[in-house]
Tab-separated table of C-alpha atoms and ligand atoms in Angstrom:
chain	number	residue	atom	x	y	z
A	21	SER	CA	-1.915	16.784	-8.437
A	22	LEU	CA	0.101	17.740	-12.127
A	23	GLU	CA	2.548	19.839	-10.179
A	24	LEU	CA	2.888	16.393	-6.951
A	25	ARG	CA	3.474	14.484	-10.137
A	26	ALA	CA	6.478	17.115	-11.464
A	27	LEU	CA	7.815	16.886	-8.323
A	28	ALA	CA	7.965	12.996	-7.889
A	29	GLY	CA	9.234	12.514	-11.798
A	30	GLU	CA	11.749	14.603	-10.864
A	31	LEU	CA	12.720	12.902	-7.720
A	32	ILE	CA	12.474	9.466	-9.064
A	33	GLY	CA	14.142	9.816	-12.489
A	34	ASP	CA	15.573	6.710	-13.750
A	35	GLN	CA	16.655	5.646	-10.165
A	36	PRO	CA	13.450	3.104	-9.874
A	37	ASP	CA	15.930	-0.138	-10.370
A	38	ALA	CA	19.367	0.659	-8.468
A	39	TRP	CA	17.072	1.191	-5.387
A	40	ASP	CA	15.670	-2.360	-5.817
A	41	ARG	CA	18.861	-3.791	-6.609
A	42	ALA	CA	19.983	-1.517	-2.490
A	43	GLY	CA	17.096	-2.409	-0.776
A	44	ALA	CA	16.258	0.754	-0.284
A	45	ILE	CA	14.962	4.716	-1.433
A	46	PRO	CA	17.514	8.350	-0.786
A	47	GLU	CA	16.412	9.063	3.332
A	48	ASP	CA	16.299	12.362	2.120
A	49	LEU	CA	13.248	11.688	-0.860
A	50	VAL	CA	11.381	10.061	1.358
A	51	ARG	CA	11.488	13.003	3.425
A	52	LYS	CA	11.425	15.346	0.401
A	53	LEU	CA	7.992	14.412	-0.465
A	54	ALA	CA	7.027	13.582	2.727
A	55	GLU	CA	7.842	17.259	3.683
A	56	ALA	CA	5.751	18.247	0.384
A	57	GLY	CA	2.781	16.267	1.904
A	58	ALA	CA	3.068	13.853	-0.983
A	59	LEU	CA	2.858	10.634	0.934
A	60	CYS	CA	-0.575	11.335	2.080
A	61	ALA	CA	-2.507	13.655	0.004
A	62	GLU	CA	-5.053	13.047	1.474
A	63	VAL	CA	-4.947	14.966	4.251
A	64	PRO	CA	-7.901	17.985	4.484
A	65	ALA	CA	-5.913	21.773	4.643
A	66	ARG	CA	-7.071	21.649	8.011
A	67	TYR	CA	-3.846	19.811	9.420
A	68	GLY	CA	-1.660	21.261	6.504
A	69	GLY	CA	-2.413	18.494	3.917
A	70	LEU	CA	-2.684	18.509	0.581
A	71	GLY	CA	-6.680	17.941	0.532
A	72	LEU	CA	-6.651	15.400	-2.822
A	73	SER	CA	-9.570	13.647	-3.848
A	74	SER	CA	-9.462	10.278	-3.658
A	75	ALA	CA	-9.620	9.769	-7.208
A	76	GLU	CA	-6.716	12.995	-7.735
A	77	SER	CA	-5.260	10.871	-4.809
A	78	GLY	CA	-5.603	8.033	-6.894
A	79	GLU	CA	-4.250	9.131	-9.973
A	80	PHE	CA	-0.739	10.386	-8.100
A	81	THR	CA	-0.882	7.149	-6.621
A	82	ALA	CA	-0.638	5.171	-9.661
A	83	TYR	CA	1.711	7.371	-11.502
A	84	VAL	CA	4.637	6.745	-8.140
A	85	GLY	CA	3.743	2.869	-8.941
A	86	SER	CA	3.599	2.969	-12.760
A	87	ARG	CA	8.000	4.525	-11.378
A	88	CYS	CA	8.494	2.099	-8.262
A	89	SER	CA	5.978	0.226	-6.279
A	90	SER	CA	7.885	0.865	-3.474
A	91	LEU	CA	8.211	4.128	-3.063
A	92	ARG	CA	4.049	3.693	-3.810
A	93	SER	CA	4.603	1.306	-0.469
A	94	VAL	CA	5.460	3.956	1.097
A	95	MET	CA	2.909	5.827	-0.178
A	96	THR	CA	0.165	3.132	0.688
A	97	SER	CA	1.866	3.680	4.354
A	98	GLN	CA	1.901	7.079	5.721
A	99	GLY	CA	-1.592	7.816	3.765
A	100	MET	CA	-3.236	4.634	5.874
A	101	ALA	CA	-1.389	6.089	8.913
A	102	ALA	CA	-3.201	8.902	8.611
A	103	TRP	CA	-6.136	7.577	7.174
A	104	THR	CA	-6.202	5.995	10.748
A	105	ILE	CA	-5.249	8.510	12.937
A	106	GLN	CA	-7.935	11.126	10.253
A	107	ARG	CA	-10.823	8.606	11.631
A	108	LEU	CA	-9.873	6.636	15.672
A	109	GLY	CA	-8.008	9.812	16.905
A	110	ASP	CA	-9.830	12.967	18.542
A	111	ARG	CA	-9.674	16.187	17.426
A	112	GLY	CA	-6.819	16.455	20.229
A	113	GLN	CA	-5.489	13.557	18.697
A	114	ARG	CA	-5.227	14.733	15.053
A	115	THR	CA	-4.578	18.313	15.245
A	116	GLU	CA	-1.093	16.887	17.315
A	117	PHE	CA	-0.275	13.580	15.197
A	118	LEU	CA	-1.587	15.366	10.331
A	119	PRO	CA	0.041	17.956	10.730
A	120	ARG	CA	3.804	15.978	11.315
A	121	LEU	CA	2.524	13.327	8.417
A	122	THR	CA	2.641	16.754	6.414
A	123	SER	CA	5.790	17.843	6.492
A	124	GLY	CA	8.166	15.610	6.501
A	125	ALA	CA	7.117	13.142	9.456
A	126	VAL	CA	6.863	9.304	8.108
A	127	ALA	CA	4.372	6.174	9.698
A	128	ALA	CA	4.107	3.118	8.964
A	129	VAL	CA	1.175	0.743	10.038
A	130	GLY	CA	1.521	-2.406	12.018
A	131	PHE	CA	-0.918	-5.204	12.791
A	132	SER	CA	0.508	-8.733	11.049
A	133	GLU	CA	1.689	-11.170	14.147
A	134	THR	CA	4.185	-14.447	13.332
A	135	GLY	CA	0.667	-16.512	14.748
A	136	ALA	CA	-1.249	-13.312	12.763
A	137	GLY	CA	-1.820	-12.882	9.839
A	138	SER	CA	-5.198	-12.438	7.923
A	139	ASP	CA	-7.219	-14.463	10.870
A	140	LEU	CA	-6.195	-10.527	13.703
A	141	SER	CA	-8.391	-11.447	16.066
A	142	THR	CA	-5.208	-13.652	16.880
A	143	MET	CA	-3.367	-10.341	17.628
A	144	ASP	CA	-1.257	-10.784	20.475
A	145	THR	CA	0.264	-7.299	21.063
A	146	GLU	CA	-0.798	-5.909	24.767
A	147	ILE	CA	-1.845	-2.548	25.242
A	148	ARG	CA	-2.522	-1.217	28.666
A	149	SER	CA	-2.864	2.195	30.665
A	150	ASP	CA	-1.321	2.608	33.083
A	151	GLY	CA	-2.009	5.144	35.231
A	152	ASP	CA	-1.373	8.073	32.141
A	153	SER	CA	0.836	6.712	30.368
A	154	VAL	CA	0.136	3.263	27.819
A	155	VAL	CA	1.649	0.529	27.212
A	156	VAL	CA	2.482	-1.904	24.106
A	157	ASP	CA	4.114	-5.271	24.553
A	158	GLY	CA	4.450	-7.351	21.443
A	159	HIS	CA	5.813	-7.773	18.067
A	160	LYS	CA	4.790	-7.323	14.424
A	161	VAL	CA	6.562	-8.315	11.093
A	162	TRP	CA	5.753	-6.695	7.516
A	163	VAL	CA	5.058	-3.480	8.777
A	164	THR	CA	6.350	-1.691	5.271
A	165	ALA	CA	7.994	0.971	6.257
A	166	ALA	CA	8.930	0.636	8.571
A	167	ASP	CA	12.226	1.035	8.000
A	168	TYR	CA	12.235	5.238	7.061
A	169	ALA	CA	9.344	5.708	9.679
A	170	ASP	CA	9.417	8.592	12.365
A	171	LEU	CA	5.967	7.295	13.866
A	172	LEU	CA	4.375	3.742	14.192
A	173	VAL	CA	0.693	3.213	14.380
A	174	VAL	CA	0.530	-0.067	16.383
A	175	PHE	CA	-2.794	-2.423	16.416
A	176	GLY	CA	-2.541	-4.605	19.435
A	177	ARG	CA	-5.515	-6.100	22.412
A	178	TYR	CA	-6.689	-3.524	24.898
A	179	GLU	CA	-9.293	-4.321	27.442
A	180	GLY	CA	-11.766	-6.623	25.529
A	181	GLY	CA	-11.349	-5.384	22.620
A	182	ALA	CA	-8.458	-3.741	20.460
A	183	ALA	CA	-6.882	-0.181	19.830
A	184	ALA	CA	-3.571	1.532	18.019
A	185	ALA	CA	-1.276	3.432	18.968
A	186	VAL	CA	0.429	5.992	18.040
A	187	VAL	CA	4.137	4.710	18.558
A	188	PRO	CA	7.160	7.192	18.227
A	189	ALA	CA	9.889	5.023	16.958
A	190	THR	CA	13.178	6.696	19.167
A	191	THR	CA	10.855	5.050	21.938
A	192	PRO	CA	13.342	3.201	24.801
A	193	GLY	CA	11.704	-0.987	24.063
A	194	VAL	CA	10.965	-0.242	19.845
A	195	HIS	CA	13.273	-1.967	17.804
A	196	VAL	CA	12.612	-2.273	14.202
A	197	GLU	CA	14.916	-4.515	11.901
A	198	ARG	CA	14.618	-5.296	8.098
A	199	VAL	CA	13.184	-7.862	5.986
A	200	PRO	CA	15.479	-9.148	4.576
A	201	GLU	CA	15.082	-10.032	0.906
A	202	PRO	CA	11.684	-9.390	0.584
A	203	MET	CA	10.569	-11.153	-3.295
A	204	GLY	CA	9.558	-7.423	-4.652
A	205	CYS	CA	9.176	-3.470	-3.102
A	206	ARG	CA	12.437	-4.025	-2.352
A	207	ALA	CA	13.311	-0.384	-1.286
A	208	ALA	CA	9.859	-0.159	0.963
A	209	GLY	CA	11.107	-0.498	4.428
A	210	HIS	CA	9.505	-3.601	5.031
A	211	ALA	CA	10.665	-4.963	9.517
A	212	ASN	CA	9.760	-6.737	11.818
A	213	ILE	CA	9.048	-4.182	15.630
A	214	ARG	CA	9.986	-5.010	18.588
A	215	LEU	CA	7.944	-4.039	21.503
A	216	ASP	CA	9.225	-4.275	24.527
A	217	GLY	CA	7.121	-2.495	27.954
A	218	VAL	CA	7.110	0.601	25.892
A	219	ARG	CA	5.486	3.579	28.272
A	220	LEU	CA	3.779	6.632	25.491
A	221	PRO	CA	1.501	9.098	27.353
A	222	ALA	CA	-1.754	8.428	27.261
A	223	ALA	CA	-2.776	10.926	24.109
A	224	ASN	CA	-0.953	8.685	21.757
A	225	LEU	CA	-3.350	5.581	22.164
A	226	LEU	CA	-6.117	6.919	19.165
A	227	GLY	CA	-9.895	6.695	20.292
A	228	GLY	CA	-12.126	4.648	19.709
A	229	ALA	CA	-9.387	2.014	21.531
A	230	GLY	CA	-11.211	-1.388	23.361
A	231	GLN	CA	-14.198	-1.669	19.909
A	232	SER	CA	-13.333	-4.954	18.194
A	233	THR	CA	-10.058	-5.898	16.225
A	234	ALA	CA	-12.831	-5.926	12.993
A	235	MET	CA	-14.239	-2.501	13.355
A	236	LEU	CA	-10.639	-0.994	14.117
A	237	VAL	CA	-9.369	-2.933	11.694
A	238	THR	CA	-10.876	-2.231	8.872
A	239	THR	CA	-11.022	0.776	9.139
A	240	ALA	CA	-7.008	1.214	8.228
A	241	LEU	CA	-7.222	-1.588	6.092
A	242	ALA	CA	-10.323	0.560	3.868
A	243	TYR	CA	-6.966	3.199	2.921
A	244	GLY	CA	-4.325	0.903	2.153
A	245	ARG	CA	-6.630	-0.917	-0.302
A	246	ILE	CA	-7.205	1.445	-2.578
A	247	SER	CA	-4.613	3.100	-2.035
A	248	VAL	CA	-2.334	-0.677	-3.295
A	249	ALA	CA	-5.349	-0.867	-6.145
A	250	TRP	CA	-4.113	2.271	-7.578
A	251	GLY	CA	-0.559	1.734	-7.386
A	252	CYS	CA	-1.048	-1.914	-9.561
A	253	VAL	CA	-3.156	0.683	-11.891
A	254	GLY	CA	0.280	1.803	-11.931
A	255	ILE	CA	1.715	-1.260	-12.565
A	256	LEU	CA	-0.453	-2.739	-15.146
A	257	ARG	CA	0.429	1.056	-17.569
A	258	ALA	CA	4.461	0.927	-16.472
A	259	CYS	CA	3.903	-2.897	-18.238
A	260	LEU	CA	1.245	-1.592	-21.271
A	261	ALA	CA	4.123	0.764	-21.952
A	262	GLU	CA	7.301	-1.730	-21.860
A	263	VAL	CA	5.528	-4.296	-24.128
A	264	ARG	CA	3.595	-1.238	-26.097
A	265	GLY	CA	7.863	-0.300	-27.217
A	266	HIS	CA	8.950	-4.549	-27.579
A	267	ALA	CA	5.586	-5.383	-29.032
A	268	VAL	CA	7.408	-2.335	-32.635
A	269	SER	CA	10.111	-3.001	-32.096
A	270	ARG	CA	11.514	-6.180	-32.394
A	271	GLU	CA	10.874	-8.915	-34.907
A	272	GLN	CA	10.826	-11.889	-34.708
A	273	PHE	CA	9.517	-14.339	-38.337
A	274	GLY	CA	10.528	-10.929	-40.351
A	275	LYS	CA	8.393	-9.085	-39.056
A	276	PRO	CA	7.494	-7.300	-35.516
A	277	LEU	CA	6.124	-9.046	-32.585
A	278	GLY	CA	2.887	-7.743	-32.132
A	279	GLU	CA	1.916	-8.339	-35.300
A	280	HIS	CA	2.307	-12.190	-34.664
A	281	GLN	CA	-1.650	-12.728	-33.301
A	282	LEU	CA	-0.481	-14.561	-30.378
A	283	VAL	CA	1.729	-11.976	-29.326
A	284	ALA	CA	-1.476	-9.240	-30.145
A	285	ARG	CA	-3.443	-11.249	-27.550
A	286	HIS	CA	-0.909	-10.528	-24.278
A	287	VAL	CA	-1.168	-6.437	-25.588
A	288	ALA	CA	-4.920	-6.884	-26.306
A	289	GLU	CA	-4.834	-8.461	-22.684
A	290	LEU	CA	-3.149	-6.152	-21.252
A	291	LEU	CA	-5.038	-3.382	-21.941
A	292	VAL	CA	-7.932	-4.774	-20.636
A	293	ALA	CA	-6.588	-6.107	-17.338
A	294	GLU	CA	-5.478	-2.069	-17.285
A	295	GLN	CA	-8.712	-0.518	-18.004
A	296	SER	CA	-11.628	-3.167	-16.080
A	297	ALA	CA	-8.901	-2.103	-13.040
A	298	THR	CA	-8.820	1.925	-14.232
A	299	ARG	CA	-13.333	2.021	-13.896
A	300	ALA	CA	-12.905	-0.059	-11.064
A	301	CYS	CA	-10.814	2.146	-9.096
A	302	GLU	CA	-12.219	4.851	-10.589
A	303	HIS	CA	-16.108	3.840	-9.190
A	304	ALA	CA	-14.307	2.907	-5.601
A	305	SER	CA	-12.936	7.001	-5.310
A	306	ARG	CA	-16.236	7.687	-6.534
A	307	ARG	CA	-17.730	6.032	-3.009
A	308	TRP	CA	-15.094	7.456	-1.421
A	309	ASP	CA	-15.476	10.830	-2.853
A	310	GLU	CA	-18.978	10.493	-1.736
A	311	ARG	CA	-18.969	8.690	1.594
A	312	SER	CA	-20.896	6.292	0.762
A	313	PRO	CA	-21.403	3.121	2.713
A	314	GLU	CA	-20.394	1.063	-0.986
A	315	MET	CA	-17.156	2.737	-0.445
A	316	VAL	CA	-16.002	0.198	1.689
A	317	LEU	CA	-17.117	-2.962	-0.488
A	318	ALA	CA	-15.830	-1.032	-3.697
A	319	THR	CA	-12.695	-0.929	-2.260
A	320	VAL	CA	-12.471	-4.196	-1.624
A	321	LEU	CA	-13.765	-5.071	-5.203
A	322	ALA	CA	-11.134	-2.700	-7.093
A	323	LYS	CA	-8.165	-4.066	-4.980
A	324	TYR	CA	-9.195	-7.776	-6.233
A	325	VAL	CA	-9.128	-6.685	-9.310
A	326	SER	CA	-6.594	-4.460	-9.142
A	327	SER	CA	-4.360	-7.276	-7.346
A	328	ARG	CA	-4.970	-9.606	-10.055
A	329	GLN	CA	-5.120	-8.301	-13.283
A	330	ALA	CA	-2.078	-6.138	-12.434
A	331	ALA	CA	-0.019	-10.072	-11.950
A	332	ASP	CA	-1.228	-11.450	-14.802
A	333	GLY	CA	-0.892	-8.935	-16.606
A	334	ALA	CA	3.108	-8.547	-15.149
A	335	ALA	CA	3.526	-12.484	-15.482
A	336	SER	CA	2.474	-11.618	-19.821
A	337	ALA	CA	4.728	-8.519	-19.890
A	338	VAL	CA	7.245	-11.145	-19.077
A	339	GLN	CA	6.644	-13.153	-21.543
A	340	VAL	CA	6.286	-10.307	-24.310
A	341	LEU	CA	10.096	-9.721	-23.030
A	342	ALA	CA	11.462	-12.612	-22.522
A	343	SER	CA	14.988	-12.160	-22.714
A	344	ALA	CA	14.483	-8.831	-22.712
A	345	GLY	CA	12.884	-8.227	-19.724
A	346	ALA	CA	14.658	-11.859	-17.897
A	347	ARG	CA	16.518	-9.321	-15.456
A	348	ASP	CA	15.875	-9.022	-12.313
A	349	SER	CA	15.667	-5.230	-11.854
A	350	HIS	CA	14.138	-4.823	-15.962
A	351	PRO	CA	10.821	-2.757	-15.276
A	352	VAL	CA	8.995	-5.907	-16.510
A	353	ALA	CA	10.795	-8.597	-14.272
A	354	ARG	CA	10.220	-5.907	-10.457
A	355	ALA	CA	6.225	-5.056	-12.184
A	356	TYR	CA	6.368	-9.151	-11.895
A	357	ARG	CA	8.145	-9.713	-8.452
A	358	ASP	CA	5.770	-6.774	-6.835
A	359	ALA	CA	2.160	-7.588	-8.267
A	360	LYS	CA	2.380	-11.077	-6.656
A	361	LEU	CA	2.791	-9.148	-3.587
A	362	MET	CA	0.260	-7.463	-3.885
A	363	GLU	CA	-2.021	-9.827	-4.446
A	364	ILE	CA	-1.410	-10.599	-0.476
A	365	ILE	CA	-0.957	-7.160	1.400
A	366	GLU	CA	-3.745	-5.721	2.587
A	367	GLY	CA	-6.214	-8.877	2.958
A	368	SER	CA	-5.281	-11.574	0.237
A	369	ASN	CA	-7.087	-12.561	-2.755
A	370	GLU	CA	-8.998	-15.286	-1.183
A	371	ILE	CA	-10.173	-12.750	1.817
A	372	CYS	CA	-11.165	-10.807	-0.359
A	373	GLN	CA	-12.923	-13.258	-1.966
A	374	LEU	CA	-14.768	-14.344	1.067
A	375	ILE	CA	-15.686	-10.722	2.656
A	376	LEU	CA	-17.377	-10.554	-1.200
A	377	SER	CA	-19.310	-13.494	-1.115
A	378	GLU	CA	-20.225	-12.956	2.147
A	379	HIS	CA	-21.879	-9.552	0.070
A	380	VAL	CA	-23.493	-11.569	-2.090
A	381	LEU	CA	-24.799	-14.640	0.295
A	382	ALA	CA	-26.147	-11.578	3.101
A	383	GLY	CA	-28.529	-10.263	0.370
A	384	ALA	CA	-30.184	-13.259	0.057
A	385	LYS	CA	-31.242	-14.073	3.814
B	30	LIG	P1	-2.077	-16.603	5.730
B	30	LIG	O1	-3.190	-15.122	6.058
B	30	LIG	O2	-0.945	-16.803	6.737
B	30	LIG	O3	-2.340	-16.860	5.157
B	30	LIG	C1	-2.127	-17.439	4.344
B	30	LIG	C2	-2.981	-18.526	3.107
B	30	LIG	O4	-4.020	-18.329	3.695
B	30	LIG	C3	-2.655	-17.002	2.281
B	30	LIG	O5	-3.097	-17.396	1.359
B	30	LIG	C4	-3.993	-16.150	2.661
B	30	LIG	O6	-5.422	-16.015	2.361
B	30	LIG	C5	-5.198	-18.328	2.850
B	30	LIG	N1	-5.459	-17.790	4.133
B	30	LIG	C6	-5.954	-17.212	5.024
B	30	LIG	N2	-7.361	-17.790	5.691
B	30	LIG	C7	-8.100	-17.650	5.045
B	30	LIG	C8	-9.705	-18.134	4.957
B	30	LIG	N3	-10.178	-18.053	6.080
B	30	LIG	N4	-9.382	-19.011	3.150
B	30	LIG	C9	-9.271	-18.389	2.466
B	30	LIG	N5	-8.006	-18.750	2.842
B	30	LIG	C10	-7.335	-18.084	3.560
B	30	LIG	N6	1.698	-6.378	7.463
B	30	LIG	C11	1.465	-5.057	8.297
B	30	LIG	O7	1.555	-5.678	9.636
B	30	LIG	N7	2.176	-3.412	8.247
B	30	LIG	C12	2.079	-3.859	6.886
B	30	LIG	O8	2.328	-2.812	5.925
B	30	LIG	C13	2.300	-4.467	5.705
B	30	LIG	N8	3.214	-4.608	4.332
B	30	LIG	C14	3.431	-5.895	3.978
B	30	LIG	C15	4.054	-6.233	2.528
B	30	LIG	C16	3.974	-7.212	2.240
B	30	LIG	C17	5.001	-6.732	0.844
B	30	LIG	C18	3.883	-8.401	2.423
B	30	LIG	C19	4.099	-9.633	2.273
B	30	LIG	C20	3.391	-8.117	3.599
B	30	LIG	C21	2.657	-7.478	5.240
B	30	LIG	N9	2.324	-7.452	5.459
B	30	LIG	C22	1.666	-6.050	6.334
B	30	LIG	C23	1.233	-8.392	6.408
B	30	LIG	C24	-0.231	-8.629	5.575
B	30	LIG	O9	-0.393	-8.535	5.966
B	30	LIG	C25	0.278	-10.518	5.622
B	30	LIG	O10	1.665	-11.637	4.796
B	30	LIG	C26	-0.808	-10.728	5.516
B	30	LIG	O11	-2.296	-10.331	5.849
B	30	LIG	C27	-1.706	-12.964	5.033
B	30	LIG	O12	-0.780	-12.825	6.455
B	30	LIG	P2	0.082	-14.041	5.902
B	30	LIG	O13	0.946	-13.550	5.312
B	30	LIG	O14	0.670	-14.905	7.624
B	30	LIG	O15	-0.586	-15.380	5.944
């Protein structure tokens, strides 16, 4: 994973601010990382992947997240697509699609719709079998990385339950339209997708079709959650580095900012935020690597802790940098905008709290 970090570091360079302003990451760069298997580094070697453990992949995700949350978001989508295919696909589908995701193809995952946000049981998108084809009709919103994607993993209603289909973005009837002016992760290629009578080979319908929506989306979201959680650790590390540099170099009232106790408290709280988010993620990754039944809960906990800490921590970082950080593309300002969105996606904070409280209350029955 050190080699991966060096590759990503070299490709990213000092460009994240410019990507944020432009609202796009150069496609050839996304492609290079995809070709190296770096966007979904946990795919096993037998499918052409790097086969990193969750803990190793998490540290890599945090590194990319510390540099650029947009690129990290693209990684989260690719990893979630790969995980969904690995878990729901049959052997043929794994052999067909996973090597593509580790050799250059980019993928995105669509659950959300205009009327189905937190409550995905109200999805309107319809997936139906028609002879040896599958037909998809619907509309997805806010799909991260869709603007870069070659493959779209689309969830919808199917025969009384739900299903996911792998939709090549060039299939007739697929229309991808960028979400205008996202508040953060501005270069992550968020797009709305319309699917009008999209006809695919039956082999593109992932196994597990017809199971409950909750079962299917929980599988996909688990990967998204742990990836976002590690990405938030990266946001906190970037904020800590900016605050450290500023608090020792900027003087007011005759001494460095960091020697004023109210500023020192911000510094201490940022360290606590970074450390507690890291520990929650490490714990979840260990459960993940053991394939422990506790992994789902540990992942929700990590996502909740990390995204809250990142949103609060980034706000403190802007406070300490003050006017020095109060430009849209300054790393702390970017962190502030990006981190806030992490409290919304892959199960908002409120939805995570409901899952955590359900766990506690179920134990009392
Ligand atoms: P709503 O569901 O309308 O919720 C509004 C508010 O009400 C929230 O605060 C929510 O927590 C709260 N709320 C809702 N229900 C309850 C409840 N039962 N109890 C308490 N509070 C509740 N979607 C995809 O499919 N793929 C993607 O790749 C993707 N990427 C995204 C990237 C970004 C940057 C953003 C902002 C969104 C993305 N989304 C994506 C959509 C995202 O999953 C949804 O925004 C999210 O699920 C919340 O849905 P909503 O925005 O419709 O809010």
